[in-house]
Amino acid sequence: MSDGCCCSIDETNGQQSSISSEKAPSLWRDVGFLCSIISGALWLPGALIEWLGLGEWPIWIYGVALLVGAYTFVPKALRRLVRQRGLRRLGIGLLMTIAAVGAVFLGHVGEAAALAFLFSISETLEERAMRRARRSLSSLLALIPDTAQVIRLGKQQEIPVKDIVEGEILVIGAGERIPTDGVVVTGKTSVNNSALTGESIPIEVEPNSPILAGAINGAGVITVRATARGEDNSLTQIVHLVEQAQANKGTRARLADRIAAPLVPIILVVACAIAGFGFVIGQPELWIERALVVLVAASPCALALAVPVTVISAIGAASKLGVVFKSGAAFEEFGTIRTVVFDKTGTLTQNRPEVVSVHTCPGFSREQVCEAAAALEIQSKHPLADAVVAQVGRIPLADQVVELSGFGLQGLVNRQKVRVGSPRWIESTELEHQIHSMTTQGMVVIVVEIENTVAGLLGIRDELRPEVSEVISTLHQQGLTTVMLTGDHKETAQTLAAQAGITTVYAEQLPATKAERITELRAQQPTAMLGDGTNDAPALAAATIGIAMGATGTAAAVESADIAFTGTDLRLFPKALAHARRGRAIMVTNIALALLIILGLFPLALFGILGLTSVVLIHEIAEVVIILLGMQAAKTPQSFAKSGATASEPTALVSS
């Protein structure tokens, strides 16, 4: 943080921050704060003694106050001066150092001491504000316990969490936190993921259920097989992503830097020109003094602060509520979104397809149709296969099963030839009306054929998430356009879109054409894409902002996205959007305020209306205001934190 508000100007090198380990000392152990207080405590009686005209004591008191206050920024400014090559990246602390030294040479030791005191106190407040903003993220790591119970060599023993290796069996007692990502081996319980995903409803887990690091176990005792090391799980990776986001600046951060960075050398040149003008007209002392005041008045300290505090505060707050911004740019651009594109399966729907309708033809029973279909589908990896299999208790054996990609399966069941697949593959003219009726109800229709005769139809539907209609309605009220993008049949897609309240639908889309559609929409206005599958990755990358449903999303989707939801509750989306819009408004306000301060103070300083102390005081008050405004971005709507949840199985946000 150091060197006179130079933090924002200086972190374009992309270095990793150390947010998780940063901890602000208490006020009375903070050297910078103590120096500022001592400097102020000396300057005030010095000013009083000078006003009372009690001898030469004030100059000595001012001198000590100046040295103590200057200790907080002068050494850093000089070190930076030695390190830098050229004038473009000189710090604001250097301007203050020059102003203080110049004031002393002109005999204004009291004003120099006031400058040192006020600037040092603003530096301390700035540093503590940034630490406080960053510290909100480190609280996530506190969700991981220090030790864990593991089974090694047949015995249960306690080890540090950092020593957990992948594949190890953990014993999780009632009420304990999960130390790392894993899969339940034995036992049934409920887990609370609210601190991770924002989902307030506990989730039931049983053997083979995935479980997240940092979740709180309920009343049951379970054993868990670790799927990630203790030091590298979904929670630590969330922190890593947000650390990167806080290090990578957004458009306005870069804009503020582009303005602030060249201002320092420009101000130095202008100040030298003003001082030179004084020598030309024969009033060097007067114009050197004004040059020093201009030096301080035009310093871009407040501008350098305008964005970083806001971005860090907002991103840190959002991460604790289940929304992970992977860059400052993503946070800023999210607030500009005007079109939202939703993938259907797993995003708008629950990603749990179920057979909701079975139509049988004369001569065939429901049991016969379902068993024949399940016998083939149990050997398929198609997403709908599990829904068919789940309908049958006893599944007969099937021989010579062949899966024809894009069509269906065929094989022998009880020595009878069976085909299961799309109506486009299995001719079913006599059932066209029934197929159309099922399709218009949002079902995917599977035709079952036994011995070259159509035996029946299975209607499978992936139901919409219960909160979808509410979310779409809220987005429309916010003035956004909503679009559904899916590979499903047109009729099925349009039916589900109508239920959700989405008016624009692009159906039967391949991954490549999804990306093309997103590119077309993005050309019209800023567009966000929300998806969760591997086939969504190209579209997520093509969007202005790609958003991955983290709790169910694949690693490819999360990697391609700019934002990840660690939970599956879509109500996070409009609330996260409102959060980003509010943060963006704060950034714009801060930048405008910082520029107004510079533009307003410059002429007042140039024409001698304001002196050095007054200019410094106004500048530092403006900085405090900007810091306080920026920290407001850490506040989120109460409804954000209290958002309900859909019951869903959690998995790791980012695979290791």
XYZ file of C-alpha atoms in Angstrom:
656
model
C 0.000 0.000 0.000
C 2.587 2.602 0.740
C 4.039 5.520 -1.057
C 1.407 8.073 -1.061
C -1.588 6.551 -2.738
C 0.596 4.883 -5.309
C -0.985 1.489 -4.780
C -3.404 1.881 -7.622
C -0.795 3.238 -10.002
C 1.769 0.629 -9.138
C 0.103 -2.751 -9.381
C -0.102 -3.215 -13.109
C 2.640 -5.791 -13.072
C 0.149 -8.538 -12.372
C 1.821 -9.788 -9.261
C -0.169 -12.001 -6.967
C -1.501 -10.384 -3.860
C -1.374 -11.963 -0.455
C -4.833 -11.132 0.695
C -5.444 -14.214 2.702
C -2.508 -13.600 5.010
C -2.880 -9.859 5.427
C -4.001 -8.695 8.844
C -4.192 -5.127 10.044
C -2.571 -4.472 13.449
C -4.582 -2.787 16.169
C -4.506 1.016 16.067
C -2.105 1.307 18.968
C 0.335 -1.145 17.378
C 0.173 0.530 13.977
C 3.411 2.515 13.575
C 1.922 4.705 10.852
C -1.078 5.600 12.981
C 1.072 6.348 16.047
C 3.400 8.578 14.000
C 0.393 10.471 12.627
C -1.108 10.971 16.086
C 2.217 12.116 17.576
C 2.742 14.510 14.651
C -0.726 16.003 15.137
C -0.338 16.125 18.916
C 2.853 18.183 18.449
C 1.568 20.428 15.659
C -1.526 21.612 17.567
C 0.319 22.980 20.661
C 2.974 24.414 18.338
C 0.287 26.360 16.494
C -1.191 27.531 19.813
C 2.196 28.684 21.142
C 2.914 30.498 17.861
C -0.478 32.234 18.021
C 0.231 33.329 21.594
C 3.665 34.606 20.517
C 5.592 32.691 23.195
C 9.156 32.764 21.862
C 10.982 30.439 19.464
C 9.506 27.211 20.766
C 7.010 26.716 17.880
C 9.666 26.198 15.203
C 11.270 23.379 17.209
C 7.922 21.750 17.959
C 6.943 22.063 14.300
C 10.271 20.516 13.311
C 9.718 17.419 15.447
C 6.104 17.135 14.218
C 7.356 17.379 10.630
C 9.983 14.670 11.088
C 7.585 12.256 12.796
C 4.846 12.758 10.210
C 7.257 12.642 7.272
C 8.595 9.293 8.500
C 5.398 7.639 7.197
C 5.901 8.622 3.549
C 9.263 10.284 2.790
C 11.474 7.134 3.044
C 9.049 5.260 0.765
C 8.993 8.112 -1.728
C 12.792 8.231 -1.864
C 13.090 4.451 -2.281
C 10.561 4.605 -5.103
C 12.509 7.437 -6.739
C 15.657 5.303 -6.702
C 13.846 2.246 -8.104
C 11.950 3.933 -10.939
C 13.337 4.648 -14.376
C 11.978 7.863 -15.838
C 9.353 10.195 -14.451
C 6.115 8.545 -15.621
C 5.737 6.261 -12.597
C 6.848 8.550 -9.799
C 4.651 8.484 -6.728
C 2.450 11.115 -5.152
C 4.519 10.805 -1.977
C 7.353 12.475 -3.911
C 5.153 15.517 -4.586
C 4.377 15.809 -0.894
C 8.055 15.427 -0.005
C 9.053 18.206 -2.411
C 6.256 20.432 -1.081
C 7.338 19.870 2.537
C 11.040 20.496 1.823
C 10.209 23.603 -0.222
C 8.019 24.992 2.554
C 10.856 24.549 5.069
C 13.333 26.396 2.821
C 10.825 29.235 2.505
C 10.553 29.398 6.291
C 7.023 27.922 6.509
C 7.905 25.087 8.897
C 4.435 25.129 10.465
C 2.754 24.560 7.083
C 5.246 21.809 6.268
C 4.420 20.119 9.585
C 0.684 20.438 8.869
C 1.213 18.856 5.454
C 3.163 15.956 6.993
C 0.531 15.373 9.677
C -2.504 15.510 7.371
C -0.926 13.447 4.604
C 0.354 10.806 7.024
C -3.055 10.413 8.675
C -4.758 10.014 5.292
C -2.149 7.418 4.299
C -2.829 5.469 7.475
C -6.590 5.572 6.929
C -6.156 4.486 3.316
C -3.948 1.547 4.242
C -6.287 0.371 6.971
C -9.293 0.694 4.646
C -7.605 -1.459 2.011
C -6.616 -4.039 4.611
C -10.143 -4.114 5.965
C -11.559 -4.628 2.476
C -9.138 -7.470 1.795
C -9.661 -9.052 5.205
C -13.295 -9.862 4.374
C -12.003 -12.505 1.970
C -9.603 -14.127 4.434
C -12.614 -14.963 6.618
C -13.463 -17.648 4.037
C -10.296 -19.527 4.927
C -11.370 -19.492 8.568
C -14.128 -21.914 7.530
C -11.506 -24.658 7.261
C -10.639 -26.296 10.620
C -7.031 -26.592 11.757
C -7.108 -30.361 12.264
C -8.998 -33.364 10.895
C -9.683 -36.951 11.962
C -8.357 -39.480 9.423
C -8.079 -43.255 9.256
C -4.485 -44.334 8.709
C -3.181 -47.882 9.099
C -6.580 -48.907 10.389
C -6.532 -46.369 13.215
C -8.265 -43.026 13.631
C -5.847 -40.187 14.288
C -5.830 -36.399 14.313
C -3.629 -34.568 11.792
C -3.241 -30.963 10.543
C -5.637 -30.260 7.659
C -2.714 -29.189 5.454
C -1.405 -32.787 5.620
C -4.551 -34.354 4.121
C -3.815 -36.112 0.825
C -6.226 -37.050 -1.940
C -7.921 -40.411 -1.392
C -7.604 -40.331 2.401
C -10.626 -41.365 4.514
C -11.841 -38.641 6.894
C -14.156 -39.035 9.862
C -16.531 -36.081 10.260
C -18.393 -35.785 13.543
C -21.718 -34.053 14.189
C -21.459 -30.262 13.922
C -17.900 -30.329 12.554
C -16.711 -28.456 9.466
C -15.614 -30.402 6.409
C -11.803 -29.949 6.107
C -11.529 -30.543 2.349
C -13.590 -31.581 -0.677
C -14.670 -35.190 -0.741
C -17.285 -37.855 -1.412
C -19.334 -39.475 1.344
C -18.339 -43.111 1.905
C -20.578 -44.126 4.801
C -23.375 -42.483 6.774
C -26.204 -40.077 6.052
C -26.497 -36.496 7.257
C -27.348 -32.953 6.191
C -24.737 -30.288 5.489
C -25.022 -26.519 5.674
C -23.327 -24.753 2.741
C -24.666 -21.267 3.503
C -21.223 -19.763 4.197
C -19.964 -21.090 0.851
C -22.834 -20.883 -1.602
C -25.371 -18.580 0.020
C -27.866 -21.491 0.018
C -29.610 -21.391 3.381
C -31.356 -24.789 3.161
C -29.276 -27.743 4.462
C -28.604 -30.397 1.833
C -29.099 -34.106 2.503
C -26.074 -36.249 1.656
C -25.551 -40.005 1.575
C -22.913 -42.406 0.213
C -21.466 -41.156 -3.120
C -22.698 -37.587 -2.498
C -20.040 -34.926 -3.112
C -19.315 -32.535 -0.249
C -17.497 -29.178 -0.058
C -14.673 -27.949 2.142
C -15.942 -25.545 4.804
C -19.495 -26.932 4.948
C -20.935 -27.711 8.399
C -21.977 -31.286 9.087
C -25.374 -31.867 10.673
C -26.289 -34.421 13.322
C -24.905 -37.523 11.605
C -21.401 -39.002 11.675
C -19.989 -39.691 8.218
C -16.789 -40.884 6.608
C -15.571 -39.010 3.560
C -12.984 -39.871 0.918
C -10.939 -36.749 0.197
C -10.986 -35.705 -3.465
C -8.599 -32.778 -2.913
C -5.567 -32.062 -0.777
C -6.045 -30.099 2.420
C -4.235 -27.105 0.957
C -5.862 -27.226 -2.483
C -9.637 -27.526 -2.340
C -12.603 -25.615 -3.745
C -12.553 -23.087 -0.900
C -8.857 -22.217 -1.240
C -9.345 -21.952 -4.996
C -12.238 -19.513 -4.499
C -9.893 -17.382 -2.405
C -7.220 -17.675 -5.105
C -9.680 -16.534 -7.787
C -10.765 -13.526 -5.770
C -7.147 -12.618 -4.958
C -6.522 -12.556 -8.704
C -9.656 -10.465 -9.211
C -8.484 -7.906 -6.689
C -5.064 -7.740 -8.360
C -6.490 -7.400 -11.880
C -8.092 -4.022 -12.415
C -11.187 -3.180 -14.362
C -11.734 -0.545 -17.019
C -12.245 2.289 -14.576
C -9.272 1.231 -12.485
C -7.117 1.366 -15.584
C -8.758 4.647 -16.598
C -7.971 6.149 -13.194
C -4.384 4.928 -13.494
C -4.005 6.290 -17.015
C -5.060 9.680 -15.720
C -3.143 9.566 -12.435
C 0.197 8.119 -13.554
C 1.201 10.828 -16.077
C -0.143 13.581 -13.819
C 2.797 13.288 -11.406
C 5.526 14.288 -13.898
C 3.168 16.825 -15.524
C 2.544 18.453 -12.140
C 6.284 18.620 -11.488
C 6.824 20.338 -14.836
C 3.960 22.802 -14.221
C 5.278 23.589 -10.731
C 8.741 24.260 -12.136
C 7.228 26.525 -14.800
C 5.318 28.506 -12.150
C 8.472 28.909 -10.063
C 10.406 29.940 -13.185
C 7.757 32.562 -13.941
C 8.452 34.063 -10.506
C 12.125 34.499 -11.354
C 11.210 36.129 -14.671
C 8.977 38.769 -13.081
C 11.231 39.291 -10.076
C 9.056 37.662 -7.381
C 10.704 34.267 -6.926
C 9.698 33.626 -3.316
C 5.989 34.311 -3.901
C 5.748 32.128 -6.995
C 7.874 29.322 -5.572
C 5.412 29.197 -2.684
C 2.488 29.101 -5.121
C 4.271 26.395 -7.124
C 4.476 24.278 -3.981
C 0.776 24.802 -3.268
C -0.082 23.887 -6.886
C 2.102 20.796 -6.498
C -0.117 19.611 -3.669
C -3.425 20.873 -5.116
C -3.023 19.004 -8.420
C -1.704 15.736 -6.964
C -3.879 12.784 -8.105
C -3.879 11.061 -4.729
C -7.675 10.931 -4.469
C -7.917 9.760 -8.081
C -5.534 6.882 -7.385
C -7.834 5.805 -4.544
C -11.071 6.207 -6.498
C -11.390 2.591 -7.662
C -9.239 0.089 -5.682
C -11.072 0.398 -2.352
C -14.425 0.027 -4.148
C -13.406 -3.005 -6.210
C -11.740 -4.852 -3.341
C -14.634 -4.154 -0.970
C -17.297 -5.248 -3.468
C -15.528 -8.397 -4.682
C -14.699 -9.516 -1.154
C -18.309 -9.053 -0.006
C -19.734 -10.889 -3.022
C -17.392 -13.867 -2.566
C -18.800 -14.533 0.897
C -22.294 -14.725 -0.584
C -21.502 -17.253 -3.278
C -20.565 -14.961 -6.194
C -16.926 -15.092 -7.292
C -15.704 -12.347 -9.633
C -12.528 -13.524 -11.352
C -11.310 -10.008 -12.210
C -11.974 -6.365 -11.441
C -12.873 -5.932 -15.109
C -15.576 -8.602 -14.741
C -17.048 -6.753 -11.772
C -17.199 -3.466 -13.679
C -18.506 -4.913 -16.943
C -21.160 -6.959 -15.159
C -22.799 -3.706 -14.140
C -23.212 -2.720 -17.819
C -25.102 -5.866 -18.909
C -28.321 -5.318 -20.877
C -28.982 -8.840 -22.264
C -28.891 -12.100 -20.290
C -28.645 -15.418 -22.135
C -29.516 -18.610 -20.245
C -28.519 -22.127 -21.129
C -31.470 -24.429 -20.453
C -30.254 -27.739 -19.064
C -28.762 -27.436 -15.596
C -29.160 -23.663 -15.534
C -32.867 -22.934 -15.959
C -33.732 -26.548 -15.223
C -32.809 -28.716 -12.245
C -30.673 -31.066 -14.361
C -32.607 -34.029 -13.002
C -34.605 -35.393 -15.976
C -37.578 -37.566 -15.033
C -40.005 -39.707 -16.982
C -43.247 -37.778 -16.510
C -45.432 -39.552 -19.091
C -45.661 -43.072 -20.529
C -47.958 -43.801 -23.491
C -48.419 -47.449 -24.462
C -49.747 -48.881 -27.707
C -52.331 -51.678 -27.889
C -50.852 -55.058 -26.961
C -48.092 -53.641 -24.735
C -48.083 -52.877 -21.017
C -46.394 -49.969 -19.249
C -44.094 -52.404 -17.462
C -43.057 -54.064 -20.730
C -42.284 -50.728 -22.429
C -40.306 -49.331 -19.494
C -38.295 -52.534 -18.901
C -37.360 -52.870 -22.581
C -36.187 -49.241 -22.689
C -34.272 -49.492 -19.390
C -32.479 -52.681 -20.496
C -30.817 -50.710 -23.297
C -30.495 -47.321 -21.595
C -28.595 -48.755 -18.620
C -25.677 -49.278 -20.995
C -25.850 -45.727 -22.362
C -24.049 -42.574 -21.221
C -26.762 -40.283 -22.576
C -27.979 -37.709 -19.997
C -31.573 -39.003 -20.275
C -30.628 -42.653 -19.708
C -30.691 -42.418 -15.912
C -34.253 -41.070 -16.010
C -35.423 -44.146 -17.949
C -33.531 -46.574 -15.728
C -34.941 -44.981 -12.564
C -38.497 -45.980 -13.596
C -37.802 -49.707 -13.407
C -37.216 -51.923 -10.382
C -36.045 -55.070 -12.183
C -34.044 -54.500 -15.348
C -33.750 -57.442 -17.754
C -30.449 -58.258 -19.416
C -29.835 -57.014 -22.933
C -27.508 -58.449 -25.588
C -25.853 -57.002 -28.686
C -26.538 -53.432 -27.580
C -25.368 -50.797 -30.045
C -25.621 -47.045 -29.471
C -26.069 -44.931 -32.598
C -25.033 -41.383 -31.731
C -27.803 -38.876 -32.386
C -30.408 -41.599 -32.937
C -30.716 -44.068 -30.052
C -29.951 -47.687 -29.093
C -30.788 -51.107 -30.394
C -30.289 -54.622 -29.020
C -31.929 -57.850 -27.903
C -34.058 -57.964 -24.737
C -35.564 -61.345 -23.800
C -34.541 -62.468 -27.309
C -36.685 -59.733 -28.839
C -35.278 -56.996 -31.066
C -35.693 -53.638 -29.334
C -34.984 -50.100 -30.514
C -35.163 -46.997 -28.317
C -34.632 -43.517 -29.709
C -35.806 -40.360 -31.394
C -39.071 -40.155 -33.382
C -36.884 -39.000 -36.279
C -35.207 -42.423 -36.264
C -38.054 -44.755 -35.361
C -41.019 -44.236 -37.645
C -44.180 -43.629 -35.598
C -46.619 -41.936 -37.953
C -49.698 -43.217 -36.118
C -48.499 -41.509 -32.922
C -47.640 -38.097 -34.404
C -50.499 -36.379 -32.560
C -49.431 -37.880 -29.222
C -45.768 -36.995 -29.857
C -46.702 -33.416 -30.717
C -48.840 -33.138 -27.568
C -46.015 -34.395 -25.340
C -43.483 -32.142 -27.045
C -45.595 -29.032 -26.576
C -45.662 -29.856 -22.853
C -41.888 -29.505 -22.772
C -41.067 -33.223 -22.910
C -38.326 -34.993 -24.820
C -40.021 -37.977 -26.466
C -38.381 -41.397 -26.711
C -39.991 -44.048 -28.938
C -39.766 -47.705 -27.842
C -40.013 -50.318 -30.607
C -40.276 -54.084 -29.926
C -39.967 -56.561 -32.795
C -40.403 -53.805 -35.410
C -43.638 -52.579 -33.769
C -43.924 -49.299 -31.875
C -44.705 -50.307 -28.283
C -44.945 -46.916 -26.609
C -43.609 -43.474 -25.890
C -41.661 -42.144 -22.915
C -41.939 -38.424 -22.150
C -38.952 -37.066 -20.238
C -38.791 -33.583 -18.818
C -36.199 -31.679 -16.855
C -38.333 -29.397 -14.680
C -37.579 -25.702 -14.335
C -36.008 -24.544 -11.113
C -38.759 -23.210 -8.842
C -37.224 -19.717 -8.702
C -36.843 -19.249 -12.484
C -40.052 -17.283 -13.118
C -39.287 -14.939 -10.221
C -35.746 -14.324 -11.505
C -36.829 -13.655 -15.100
C -39.547 -11.268 -13.904
C -37.030 -9.395 -11.735
C -34.590 -9.063 -14.641
C -37.331 -7.687 -16.886
C -38.189 -5.143 -14.188
C -34.501 -4.127 -14.176
C -34.768 -3.419 -17.908
C -32.850 -6.446 -19.172
C -33.605 -8.626 -22.184
C -33.649 -12.387 -21.521
C -32.815 -15.118 -24.028
C -32.793 -18.936 -23.883
C -30.084 -20.781 -25.802
C -30.367 -24.577 -26.030
C -29.680 -27.628 -28.131
C -33.189 -28.995 -27.485
C -35.986 -29.217 -30.020
C -37.724 -25.960 -30.830
C -41.134 -26.931 -29.439
C -39.691 -28.210 -26.144
C -37.535 -25.113 -25.742
C -40.390 -22.720 -26.506
C -42.664 -24.442 -23.998
C -40.127 -24.160 -21.172
C -39.261 -20.584 -22.171
C -42.949 -19.635 -22.002
C -43.207 -21.157 -18.526
C -40.133 -19.164 -17.439
C -41.304 -15.900 -19.053
C -38.485 -15.749 -21.628
C -39.654 -14.436 -24.999
C -36.585 -14.996 -27.197
C -35.494 -18.593 -27.829
C -32.711 -20.068 -29.950
C -33.213 -23.854 -30.094
C -31.367 -26.788 -31.707
C -28.036 -25.005 -31.250
C -24.661 -26.719 -31.359
C -21.799 -25.449 -29.115
C -20.251 -23.580 -32.046
C -23.531 -21.957 -33.095
C -24.206 -20.997 -29.473
C -21.001 -18.968 -29.512
C -22.022 -17.366 -32.819
C -25.402 -16.342 -31.378
C -23.694 -14.826 -28.343
C -21.331 -12.885 -30.599
C -24.306 -11.489 -32.541
C -26.089 -10.434 -29.344
C -22.917 -8.931 -27.899
C -22.516 -6.757 -30.997
C -25.892 -5.169 -30.191
C -25.401 -4.551 -26.448
C -23.395 -5.927 -23.473
C -24.415 -9.556 -22.997
C -24.032 -12.040 -20.133
C -24.193 -15.797 -20.665
C -25.162 -18.107 -17.804
C -24.344 -21.801 -18.218
C -22.924 -24.839 -16.481
C -21.825 -27.454 -18.993
C -18.723 -28.200 -21.036
C -20.632 -27.371 -24.217
C -21.321 -23.910 -22.750
C -17.615 -23.024 -22.572
C -17.361 -21.432 -26.073
C -20.482 -19.323 -25.458
C -19.262 -18.259 -22.003
C -15.970 -17.141 -23.506
C -17.736 -15.239 -26.321
C -20.020 -13.255 -23.995
C -19.202 -9.852 -22.519
C -19.491 -11.632 -19.179
C -19.591 -15.424 -18.866
C -21.149 -16.784 -15.681
C -20.717 -20.410 -14.595
C -23.088 -22.154 -12.223
C -20.265 -23.259 -9.953
C -21.950 -25.844 -7.788
C -22.894 -28.045 -10.736
C -20.645 -26.582 -13.400
C -17.835 -28.379 -15.143
C -14.229 -27.246 -14.892
C -14.344 -26.162 -18.556
C -17.324 -23.899 -17.930
C -15.800 -22.351 -14.808
C -12.460 -21.802 -16.537
C -14.151 -20.015 -19.470
C -16.332 -17.832 -17.255
C -15.656 -14.403 -15.772
C -17.933 -15.006 -12.769
C -18.771 -18.225 -10.922
C -21.754 -18.918 -8.660
C -20.708 -21.412 -6.003
C -24.375 -22.287 -5.507
C -27.265 -23.070 -7.844
C -29.855 -20.524 -6.708
C -30.580 -18.284 -9.704
C -31.900 -15.559 -7.395
C -28.258 -14.682 -6.824
C -28.078 -13.349 -10.381
C -30.295 -10.220 -10.174
C -28.957 -9.474 -6.707
C -25.340 -9.803 -7.848
C -26.176 -7.560 -10.804
C -27.639 -4.921 -8.488
C -24.505 -5.211 -6.331
C -22.245 -4.662 -9.356
C -24.308 -1.730 -10.621
C -24.111 -0.077 -7.226
C -20.353 -0.617 -7.060
C -19.932 0.792 -10.566
C -21.919 3.891 -9.588
C -19.648 4.377 -6.567
C -16.570 4.126 -8.815
C -17.912 6.729 -11.226
C -18.782 9.026 -8.316
C -15.314 8.630 -6.811
C -13.526 9.373 -10.092
C -15.704 12.419 -10.738
C -15.153 13.709 -7.198
C -11.381 13.232 -7.458
C -11.210 15.109 -10.772
C -13.397 17.929 -9.434
C -11.056 18.356 -6.453
C -8.046 18.716 -8.755
C -9.803 21.071 -11.178
C -11.238 23.146 -8.356
C -8.090 23.496 -6.263
C -5.656 24.209 -9.113
C -6.801 27.787 -9.907
C -7.328 28.586 -6.212
C -3.742 27.530 -5.509
C -2.304 29.227 -8.606
C -3.757 32.648 -7.748
C -2.910 32.449 -4.049
C -6.493 32.201 -2.787
C -5.669 29.069 -0.775
C -2.462 28.384 1.129
C -0.581 25.128 1.562
C -2.316 24.041 4.780
C -5.805 24.711 3.383
C -5.104 22.802 0.178
C -3.687 19.827 2.069
C -6.656 19.777 4.429
C -9.201 19.853 1.566
C -7.296 17.138 -0.295
C -7.137 14.815 2.679
C -10.806 15.346 3.548
C -11.643 14.398 -0.050
C -9.545 11.238 0.278
C -11.332 10.214 3.449
C -14.695 10.770 1.724
C -13.593 8.663 -1.261
C -12.355 5.871 1.032
C -15.636 5.858 2.950
C -17.646 5.831 -0.274
C -15.537 2.975 -1.638
C -16.062 0.927 1.497
C -19.823 1.263 1.024
C -19.437 -1.189 -1.863
C -18.882 -3.918 0.722
C -22.526 -3.598 1.751
C -24.955 -5.891 -0.021
C -28.759 -5.876 0.034
C -30.152 -7.801 3.005
C -32.112 -9.947 0.582
C -28.813 -10.956 -1.052
C -27.584 -12.633 2.107
C -31.000 -14.106 2.910
C -31.546 -15.551 -0.552
C -33.337 -18.868 -0.549
C -31.932 -21.926 -2.217
C -32.811 -24.866 -4.293
C -31.812 -28.194 -2.864
C -28.934 -29.330 -4.978
C -25.953 -31.557 -4.700
C -22.750 -29.562 -4.189
C -19.525 -30.321 -5.970
C -16.202 -28.554 -6.097
C -16.239 -25.155 -7.753
C -13.011 -25.728 -9.603
C -11.593 -29.177 -10.087
C -8.072 -29.643 -8.927
